[in-house]
Short mmCIF file of C-alpha atoms and ligand atoms in Angstrom, two decimals:
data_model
loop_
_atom_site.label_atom_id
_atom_site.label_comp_id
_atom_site.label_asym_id
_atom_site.label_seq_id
_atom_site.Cartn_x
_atom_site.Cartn_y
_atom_site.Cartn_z
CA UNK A 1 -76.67 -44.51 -8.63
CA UNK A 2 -74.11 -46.43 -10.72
CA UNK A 3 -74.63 -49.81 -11.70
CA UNK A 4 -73.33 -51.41 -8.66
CA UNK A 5 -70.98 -54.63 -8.33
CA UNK A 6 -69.30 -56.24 -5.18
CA UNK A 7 -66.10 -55.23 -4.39
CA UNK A 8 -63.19 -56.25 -2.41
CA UNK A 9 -63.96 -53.74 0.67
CA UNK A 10 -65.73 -50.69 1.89
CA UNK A 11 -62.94 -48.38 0.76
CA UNK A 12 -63.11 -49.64 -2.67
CA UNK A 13 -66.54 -47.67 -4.53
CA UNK A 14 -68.22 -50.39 -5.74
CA UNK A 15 -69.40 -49.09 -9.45
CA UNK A 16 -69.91 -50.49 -12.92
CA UNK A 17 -69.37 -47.99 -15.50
CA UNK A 18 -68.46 -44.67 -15.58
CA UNK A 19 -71.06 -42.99 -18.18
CA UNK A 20 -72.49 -39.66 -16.37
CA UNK A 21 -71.71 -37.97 -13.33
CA UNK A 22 -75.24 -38.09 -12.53
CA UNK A 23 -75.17 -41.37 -12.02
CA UNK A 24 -72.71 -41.42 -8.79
CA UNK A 25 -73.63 -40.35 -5.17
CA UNK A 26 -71.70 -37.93 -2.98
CA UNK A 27 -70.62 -41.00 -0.73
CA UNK A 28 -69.62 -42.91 -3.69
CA UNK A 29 -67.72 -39.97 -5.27
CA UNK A 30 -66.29 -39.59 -1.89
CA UNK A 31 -64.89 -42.74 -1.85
CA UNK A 32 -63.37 -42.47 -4.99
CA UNK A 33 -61.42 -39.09 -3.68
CA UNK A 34 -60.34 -40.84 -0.54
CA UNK A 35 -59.09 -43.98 -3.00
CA UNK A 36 -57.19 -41.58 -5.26
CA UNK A 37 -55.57 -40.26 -2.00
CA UNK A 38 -54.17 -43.39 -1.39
CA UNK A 39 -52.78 -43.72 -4.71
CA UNK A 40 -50.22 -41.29 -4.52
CA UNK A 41 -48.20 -43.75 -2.75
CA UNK A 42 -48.89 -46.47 -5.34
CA UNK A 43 -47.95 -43.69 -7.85
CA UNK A 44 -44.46 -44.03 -6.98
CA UNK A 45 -44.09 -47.20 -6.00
CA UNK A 46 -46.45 -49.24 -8.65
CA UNK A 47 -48.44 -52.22 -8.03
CA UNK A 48 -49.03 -55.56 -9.74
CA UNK A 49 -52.84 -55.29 -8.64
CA UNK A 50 -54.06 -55.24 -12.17
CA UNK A 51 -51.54 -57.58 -13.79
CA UNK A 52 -52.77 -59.36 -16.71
CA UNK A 53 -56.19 -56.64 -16.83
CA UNK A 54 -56.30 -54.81 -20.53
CA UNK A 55 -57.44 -51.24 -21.09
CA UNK A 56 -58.70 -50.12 -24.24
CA UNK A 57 -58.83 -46.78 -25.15
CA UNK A 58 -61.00 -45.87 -28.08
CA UNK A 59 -60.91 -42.04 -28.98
CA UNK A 60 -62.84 -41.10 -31.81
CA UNK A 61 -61.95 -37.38 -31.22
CA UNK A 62 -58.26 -35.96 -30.53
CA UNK A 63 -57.14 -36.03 -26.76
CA UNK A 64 -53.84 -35.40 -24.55
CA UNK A 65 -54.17 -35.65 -21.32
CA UNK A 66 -57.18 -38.00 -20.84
CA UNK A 67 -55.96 -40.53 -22.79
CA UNK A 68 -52.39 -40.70 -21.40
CA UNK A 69 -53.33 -40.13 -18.15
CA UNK A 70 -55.60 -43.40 -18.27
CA UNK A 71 -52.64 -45.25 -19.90
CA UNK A 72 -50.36 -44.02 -16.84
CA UNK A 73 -53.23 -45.05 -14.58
CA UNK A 74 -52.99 -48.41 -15.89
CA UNK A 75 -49.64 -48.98 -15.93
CA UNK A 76 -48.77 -47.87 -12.53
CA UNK A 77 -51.45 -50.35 -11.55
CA UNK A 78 -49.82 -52.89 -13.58
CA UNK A 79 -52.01 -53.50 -16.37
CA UNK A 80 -51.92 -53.22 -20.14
CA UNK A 81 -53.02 -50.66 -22.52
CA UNK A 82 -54.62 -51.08 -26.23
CA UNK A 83 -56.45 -48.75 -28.38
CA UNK A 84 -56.56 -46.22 -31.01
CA UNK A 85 -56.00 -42.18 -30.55
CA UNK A 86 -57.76 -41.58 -34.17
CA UNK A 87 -60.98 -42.64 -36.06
CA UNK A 88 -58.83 -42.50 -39.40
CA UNK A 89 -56.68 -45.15 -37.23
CA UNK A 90 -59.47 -47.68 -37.33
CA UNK A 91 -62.18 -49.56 -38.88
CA UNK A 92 -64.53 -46.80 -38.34
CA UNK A 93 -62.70 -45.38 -40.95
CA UNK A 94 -63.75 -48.14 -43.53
CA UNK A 95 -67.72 -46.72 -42.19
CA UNK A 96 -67.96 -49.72 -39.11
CA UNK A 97 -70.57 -48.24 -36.58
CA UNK A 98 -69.95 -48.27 -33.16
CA UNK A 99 -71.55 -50.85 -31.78
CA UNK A 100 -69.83 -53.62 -34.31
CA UNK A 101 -66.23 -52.05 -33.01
CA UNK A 102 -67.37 -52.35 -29.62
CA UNK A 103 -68.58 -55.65 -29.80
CA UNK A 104 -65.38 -56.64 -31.07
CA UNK A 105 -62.92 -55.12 -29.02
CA UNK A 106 -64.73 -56.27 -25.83
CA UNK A 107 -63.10 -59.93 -26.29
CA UNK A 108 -59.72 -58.05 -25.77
CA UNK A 109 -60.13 -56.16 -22.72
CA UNK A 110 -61.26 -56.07 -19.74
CA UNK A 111 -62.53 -52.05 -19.40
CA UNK A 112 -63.37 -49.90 -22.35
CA UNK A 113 -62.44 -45.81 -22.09
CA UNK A 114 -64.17 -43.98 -24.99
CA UNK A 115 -64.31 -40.54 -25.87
CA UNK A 116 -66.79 -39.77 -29.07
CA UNK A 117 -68.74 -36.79 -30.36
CA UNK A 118 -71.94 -37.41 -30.18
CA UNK A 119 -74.12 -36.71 -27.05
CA UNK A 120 -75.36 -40.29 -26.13
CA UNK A 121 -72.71 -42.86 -26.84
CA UNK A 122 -71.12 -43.68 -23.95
CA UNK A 123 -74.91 -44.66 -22.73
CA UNK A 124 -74.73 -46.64 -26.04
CA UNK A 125 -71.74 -48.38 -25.17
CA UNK A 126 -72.38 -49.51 -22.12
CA UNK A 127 -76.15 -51.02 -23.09
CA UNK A 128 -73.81 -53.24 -25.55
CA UNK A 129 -71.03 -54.37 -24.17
CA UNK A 130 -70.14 -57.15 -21.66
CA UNK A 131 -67.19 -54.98 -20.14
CA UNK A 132 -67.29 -51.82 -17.47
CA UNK A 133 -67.32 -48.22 -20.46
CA UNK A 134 -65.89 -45.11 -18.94
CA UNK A 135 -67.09 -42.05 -21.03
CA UNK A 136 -64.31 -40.20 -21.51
CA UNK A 137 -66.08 -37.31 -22.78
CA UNK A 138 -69.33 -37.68 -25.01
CA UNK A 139 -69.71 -34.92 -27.26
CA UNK A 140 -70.81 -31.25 -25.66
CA UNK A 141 -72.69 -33.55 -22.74
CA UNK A 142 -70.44 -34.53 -19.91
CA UNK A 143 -66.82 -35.92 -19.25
CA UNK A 144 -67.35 -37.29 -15.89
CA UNK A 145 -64.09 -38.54 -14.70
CA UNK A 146 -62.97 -34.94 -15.46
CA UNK A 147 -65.55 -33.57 -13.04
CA UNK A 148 -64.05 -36.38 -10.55
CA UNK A 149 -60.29 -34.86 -10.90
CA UNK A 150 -61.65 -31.17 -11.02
CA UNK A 151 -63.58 -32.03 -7.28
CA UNK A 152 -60.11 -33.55 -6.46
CA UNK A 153 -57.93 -30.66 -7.30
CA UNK A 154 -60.31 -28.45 -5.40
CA UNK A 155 -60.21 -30.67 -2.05
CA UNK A 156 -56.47 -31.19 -2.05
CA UNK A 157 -55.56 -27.34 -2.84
CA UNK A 158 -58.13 -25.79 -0.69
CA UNK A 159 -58.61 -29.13 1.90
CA UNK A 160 -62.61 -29.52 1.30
CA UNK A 161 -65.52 -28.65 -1.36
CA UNK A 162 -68.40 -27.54 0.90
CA UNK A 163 -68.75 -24.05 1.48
CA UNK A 164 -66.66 -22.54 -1.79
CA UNK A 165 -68.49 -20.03 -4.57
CA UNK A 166 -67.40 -21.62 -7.45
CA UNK A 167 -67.26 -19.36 -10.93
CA UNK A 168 -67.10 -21.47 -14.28
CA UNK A 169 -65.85 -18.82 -16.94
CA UNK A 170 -66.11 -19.66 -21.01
CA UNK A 171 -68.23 -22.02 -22.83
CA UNK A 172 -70.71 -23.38 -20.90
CA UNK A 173 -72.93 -24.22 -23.67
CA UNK A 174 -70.52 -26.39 -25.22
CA UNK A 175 -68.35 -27.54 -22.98
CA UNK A 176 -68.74 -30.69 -21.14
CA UNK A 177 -66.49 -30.55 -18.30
CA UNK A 178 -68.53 -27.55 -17.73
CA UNK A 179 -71.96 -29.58 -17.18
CA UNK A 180 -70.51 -32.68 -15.69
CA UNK A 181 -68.71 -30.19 -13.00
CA UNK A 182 -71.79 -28.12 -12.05
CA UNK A 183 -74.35 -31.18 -11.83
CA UNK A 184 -70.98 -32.90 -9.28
CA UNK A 185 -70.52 -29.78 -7.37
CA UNK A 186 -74.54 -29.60 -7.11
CA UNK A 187 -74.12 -32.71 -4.23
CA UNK A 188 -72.02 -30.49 -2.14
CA UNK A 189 -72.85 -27.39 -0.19
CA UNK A 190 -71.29 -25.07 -3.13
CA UNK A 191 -72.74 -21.53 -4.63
CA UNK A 192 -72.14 -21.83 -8.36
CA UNK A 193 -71.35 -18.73 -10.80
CA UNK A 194 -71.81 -19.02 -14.39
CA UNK A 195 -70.05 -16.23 -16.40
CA UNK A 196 -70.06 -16.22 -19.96
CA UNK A 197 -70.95 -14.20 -23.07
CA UNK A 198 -74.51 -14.71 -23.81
CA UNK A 199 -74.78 -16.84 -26.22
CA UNK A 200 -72.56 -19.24 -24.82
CA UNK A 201 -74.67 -19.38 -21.67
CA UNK A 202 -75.12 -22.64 -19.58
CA UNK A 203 -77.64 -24.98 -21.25
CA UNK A 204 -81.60 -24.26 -19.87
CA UNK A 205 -81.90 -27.88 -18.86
CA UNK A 206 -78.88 -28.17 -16.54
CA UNK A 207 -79.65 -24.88 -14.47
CA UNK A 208 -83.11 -26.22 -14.43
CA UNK A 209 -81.77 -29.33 -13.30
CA UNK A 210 -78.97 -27.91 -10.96
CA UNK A 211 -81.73 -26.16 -9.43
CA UNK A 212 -84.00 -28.52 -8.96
CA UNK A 213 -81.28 -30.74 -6.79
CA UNK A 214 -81.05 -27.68 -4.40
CA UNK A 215 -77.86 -25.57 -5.58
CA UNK A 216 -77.41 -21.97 -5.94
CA UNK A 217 -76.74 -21.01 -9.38
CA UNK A 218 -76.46 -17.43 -10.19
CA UNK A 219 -75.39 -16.08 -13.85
CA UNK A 220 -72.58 -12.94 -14.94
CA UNK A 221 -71.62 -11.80 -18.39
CA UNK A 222 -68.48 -10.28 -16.62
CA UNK A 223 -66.07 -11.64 -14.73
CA UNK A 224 -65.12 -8.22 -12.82
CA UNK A 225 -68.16 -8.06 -11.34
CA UNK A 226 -67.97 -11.36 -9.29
CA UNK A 227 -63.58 -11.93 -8.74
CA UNK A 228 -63.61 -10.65 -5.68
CA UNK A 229 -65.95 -13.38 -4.35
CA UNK A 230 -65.05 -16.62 -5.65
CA UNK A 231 -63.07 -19.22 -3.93
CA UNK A 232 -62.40 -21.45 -7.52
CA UNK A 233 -62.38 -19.81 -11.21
CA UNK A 234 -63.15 -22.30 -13.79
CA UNK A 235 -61.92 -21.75 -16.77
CA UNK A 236 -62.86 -23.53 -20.26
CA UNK A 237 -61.90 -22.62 -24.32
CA UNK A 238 -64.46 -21.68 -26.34
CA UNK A 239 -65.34 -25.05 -27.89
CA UNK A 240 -64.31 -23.94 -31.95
CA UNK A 241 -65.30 -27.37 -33.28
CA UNK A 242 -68.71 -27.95 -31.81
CA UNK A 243 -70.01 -24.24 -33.38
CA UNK A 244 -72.64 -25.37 -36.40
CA UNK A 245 -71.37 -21.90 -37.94
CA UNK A 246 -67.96 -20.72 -38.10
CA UNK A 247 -68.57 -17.07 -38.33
CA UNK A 248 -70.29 -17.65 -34.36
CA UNK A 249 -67.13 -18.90 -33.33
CA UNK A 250 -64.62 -15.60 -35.20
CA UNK A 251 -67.40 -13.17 -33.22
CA UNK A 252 -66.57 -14.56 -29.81
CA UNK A 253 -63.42 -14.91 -30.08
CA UNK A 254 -61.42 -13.54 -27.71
CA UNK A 255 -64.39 -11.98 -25.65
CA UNK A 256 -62.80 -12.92 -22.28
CA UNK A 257 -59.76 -13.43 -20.72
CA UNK A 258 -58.00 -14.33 -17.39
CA UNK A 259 -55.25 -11.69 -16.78
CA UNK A 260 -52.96 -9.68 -13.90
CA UNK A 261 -55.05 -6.86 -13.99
CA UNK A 262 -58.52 -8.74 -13.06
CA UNK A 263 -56.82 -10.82 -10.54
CA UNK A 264 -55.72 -7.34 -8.50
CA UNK A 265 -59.02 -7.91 -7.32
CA UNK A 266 -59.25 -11.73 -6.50
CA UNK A 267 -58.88 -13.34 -2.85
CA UNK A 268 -55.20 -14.16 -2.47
CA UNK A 269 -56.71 -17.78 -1.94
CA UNK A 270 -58.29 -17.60 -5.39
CA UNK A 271 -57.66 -21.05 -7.35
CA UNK A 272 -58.06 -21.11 -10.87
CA UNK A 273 -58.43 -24.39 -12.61
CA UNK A 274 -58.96 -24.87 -16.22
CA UNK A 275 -59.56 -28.81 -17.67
CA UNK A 276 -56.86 -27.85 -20.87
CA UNK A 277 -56.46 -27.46 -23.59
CA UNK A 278 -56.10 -23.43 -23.34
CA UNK A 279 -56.15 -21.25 -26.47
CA UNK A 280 -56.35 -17.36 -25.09
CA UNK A 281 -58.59 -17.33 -22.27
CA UNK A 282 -55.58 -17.68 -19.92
CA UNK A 283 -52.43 -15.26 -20.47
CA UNK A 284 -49.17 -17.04 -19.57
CA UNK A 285 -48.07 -14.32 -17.11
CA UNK A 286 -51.15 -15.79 -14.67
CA UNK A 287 -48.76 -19.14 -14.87
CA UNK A 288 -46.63 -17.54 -12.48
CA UNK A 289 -48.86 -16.94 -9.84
CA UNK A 290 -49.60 -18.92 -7.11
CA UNK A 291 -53.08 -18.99 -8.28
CA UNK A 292 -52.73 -21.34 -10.96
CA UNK A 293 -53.39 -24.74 -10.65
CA UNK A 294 -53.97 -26.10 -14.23
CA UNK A 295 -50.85 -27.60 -14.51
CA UNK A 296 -51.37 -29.67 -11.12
CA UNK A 297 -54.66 -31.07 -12.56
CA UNK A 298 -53.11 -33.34 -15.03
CA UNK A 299 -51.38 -34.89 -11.72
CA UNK A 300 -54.35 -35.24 -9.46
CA UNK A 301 -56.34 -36.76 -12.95
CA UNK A 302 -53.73 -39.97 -12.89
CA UNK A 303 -54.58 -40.31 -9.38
CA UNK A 304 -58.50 -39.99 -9.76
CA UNK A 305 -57.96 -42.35 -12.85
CA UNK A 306 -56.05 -44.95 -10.85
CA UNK A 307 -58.63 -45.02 -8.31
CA UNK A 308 -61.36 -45.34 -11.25
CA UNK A 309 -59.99 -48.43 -12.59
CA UNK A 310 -58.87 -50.02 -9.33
CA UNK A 311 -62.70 -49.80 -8.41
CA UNK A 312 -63.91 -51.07 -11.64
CA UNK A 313 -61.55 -54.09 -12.19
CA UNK A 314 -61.08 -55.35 -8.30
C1 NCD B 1 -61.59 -31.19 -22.32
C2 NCD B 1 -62.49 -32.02 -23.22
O1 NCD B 1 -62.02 -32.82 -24.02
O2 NCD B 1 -63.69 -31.84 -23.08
N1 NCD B 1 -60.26 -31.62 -22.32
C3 NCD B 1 -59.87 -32.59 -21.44
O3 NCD B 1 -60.36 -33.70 -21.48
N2 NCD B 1 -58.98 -32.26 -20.50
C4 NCD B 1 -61.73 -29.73 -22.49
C5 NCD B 1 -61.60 -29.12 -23.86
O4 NCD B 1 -61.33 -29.80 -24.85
O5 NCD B 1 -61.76 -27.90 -23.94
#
């Protein structure tokens, strides 16, 4: 479970930190889905309920939509944002470690969102700081409030999570939203498809893991072979900057793709999600179809975001 604090009432999930999706329970991430519903209204109308709370965003490697979409999150609730969007922006560029900048920075805010590349950190954080950490993505292990606005997308645009086949297409052996989304779907009644090229196969210790909490997880090289079937295609990039070898990364490029001709065969219901950035794994023509919902995500990720922080700092 996460750490646990009291909150204001039952509708508020009463958590401490954000660090791994593991952590949360299917009520409590139900709760949190239910909050960001209500925060649509409070989307367009704002709300003084953090006024005077400080946010501070601390991303040691690049980001678009996570990082604004917290800073909307805030201000819509009324709060403040500080922060850097660089390492070379900082004091970490002088060689401070990370627990000196945190230790500092905690005297000026009130929640810390950090996003860093190595596997571990957020844990890190939050073991020295005084202040609620949200891991906003810790190197290729998890981004968990992105697993919390991918389960959103998937209830509002198909109106539940139980009972869907689920493919995640790309990099699952690099990509974090990838591992934070599988062990999150693993609390619901889901069937999960991998599909990837084969080195870039799910890590050993999450299907282990997945498996071990009771989910079906069944593996494809090629997408063909399971479109037809799926209720939700995942899609991630190949993560370029995590390969130790370069010369990995110019052999798979390319090596799938999401186009018309594959979607011929796809349930007209198909969803496909993908966390963004995309490089070539998506062609634009798929923008057009009803199918796509990537561009919706950002949207539903303020929402989710909104609802994080309202439970945190209430
Ligand atoms: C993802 C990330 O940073 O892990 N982006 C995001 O937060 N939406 C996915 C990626 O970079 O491929």
């Amino acid at each position: 479970m996460a750490r646990e604090t009291q909150s204001e009432s039952d509708s508020v999930p009463k958590i401490k930190d954000v660090i791994s999706i593991r952590d949360f329970s299917r009520d409590q991430i139900e709760k949190l889905l239910n909050l960001a519903d209500k925060m649509g209204q409070v989307f367009h109308s704002g709300s003084d309920v953090l006024r005077g709370k400080i946010l501070a965003t601390l991303f040691m490697e690049p980001s678009t939509r996570t990082r604004l979409s917290f800073t909307t999150a805030m201000y819509k609730l009324g709060g403040q944002v500080i922060g850097f969007d660089s390492p070379e922006m900082s004091s970490v560029a002088k060689g401070e470690n990370l627990s000196d900048t945190l230790r500092a920075v905690e005297n000026y805010c009130d929640v810390i969102v950090l996003r860093h590349h190595l596997e571990g950190a957020a844990r890190l954080a939050a073991d020295y700081t005084r202040v609620p950490i949200i891991n906003a993505g810790s190197g290729a292990e998890e981004h968990p409030t992105q697993a919390l606005l991918d389960l959103y997308t998937i209830k509002k645009e198909l109106g539940r999570i139980d009972g869907l086949k689920i493919a995640l297409l790309g990099d699952l052996k690099y990509g974090r939203t990838v591992h934070s989304l599988s062990y999150a779907l693993a609390l619901f009644d889901t069937s999960l498809v991998f599909v990837s090229p084969e080195t870039l196969r799910m890590r050993r210790e999450v299907t282990l893991d997945l498996k071990n909490m009771g989910a079906k997880v069944e593996e494809f090289k090629d997408l063909q072979k399971v479109i037809s079937d799926i209720d939700v295609l995942y899609v991630t990039r190949i993560q370029r900057e995590r390969f130790p070898d370069p010369t990995e990364y110019e052999k798979l490029k390319g090596s799938y793709q999401v186009n018309l001709e594959i979607l011929k065969n796809a349930k007209p219901t198909l969803i496909i999600m993908h966390p963004l950035p995309r490089i070539d794994e998506i062609v634009p023509e798929v923008d057009e179809t009803p199918h796509a919902k990537y561009f919706k995500q950002p949207y539903y990720g303020v929402l989710v975001r909104m609802a994080i922080l309202k439970s945190l700092l209430t």
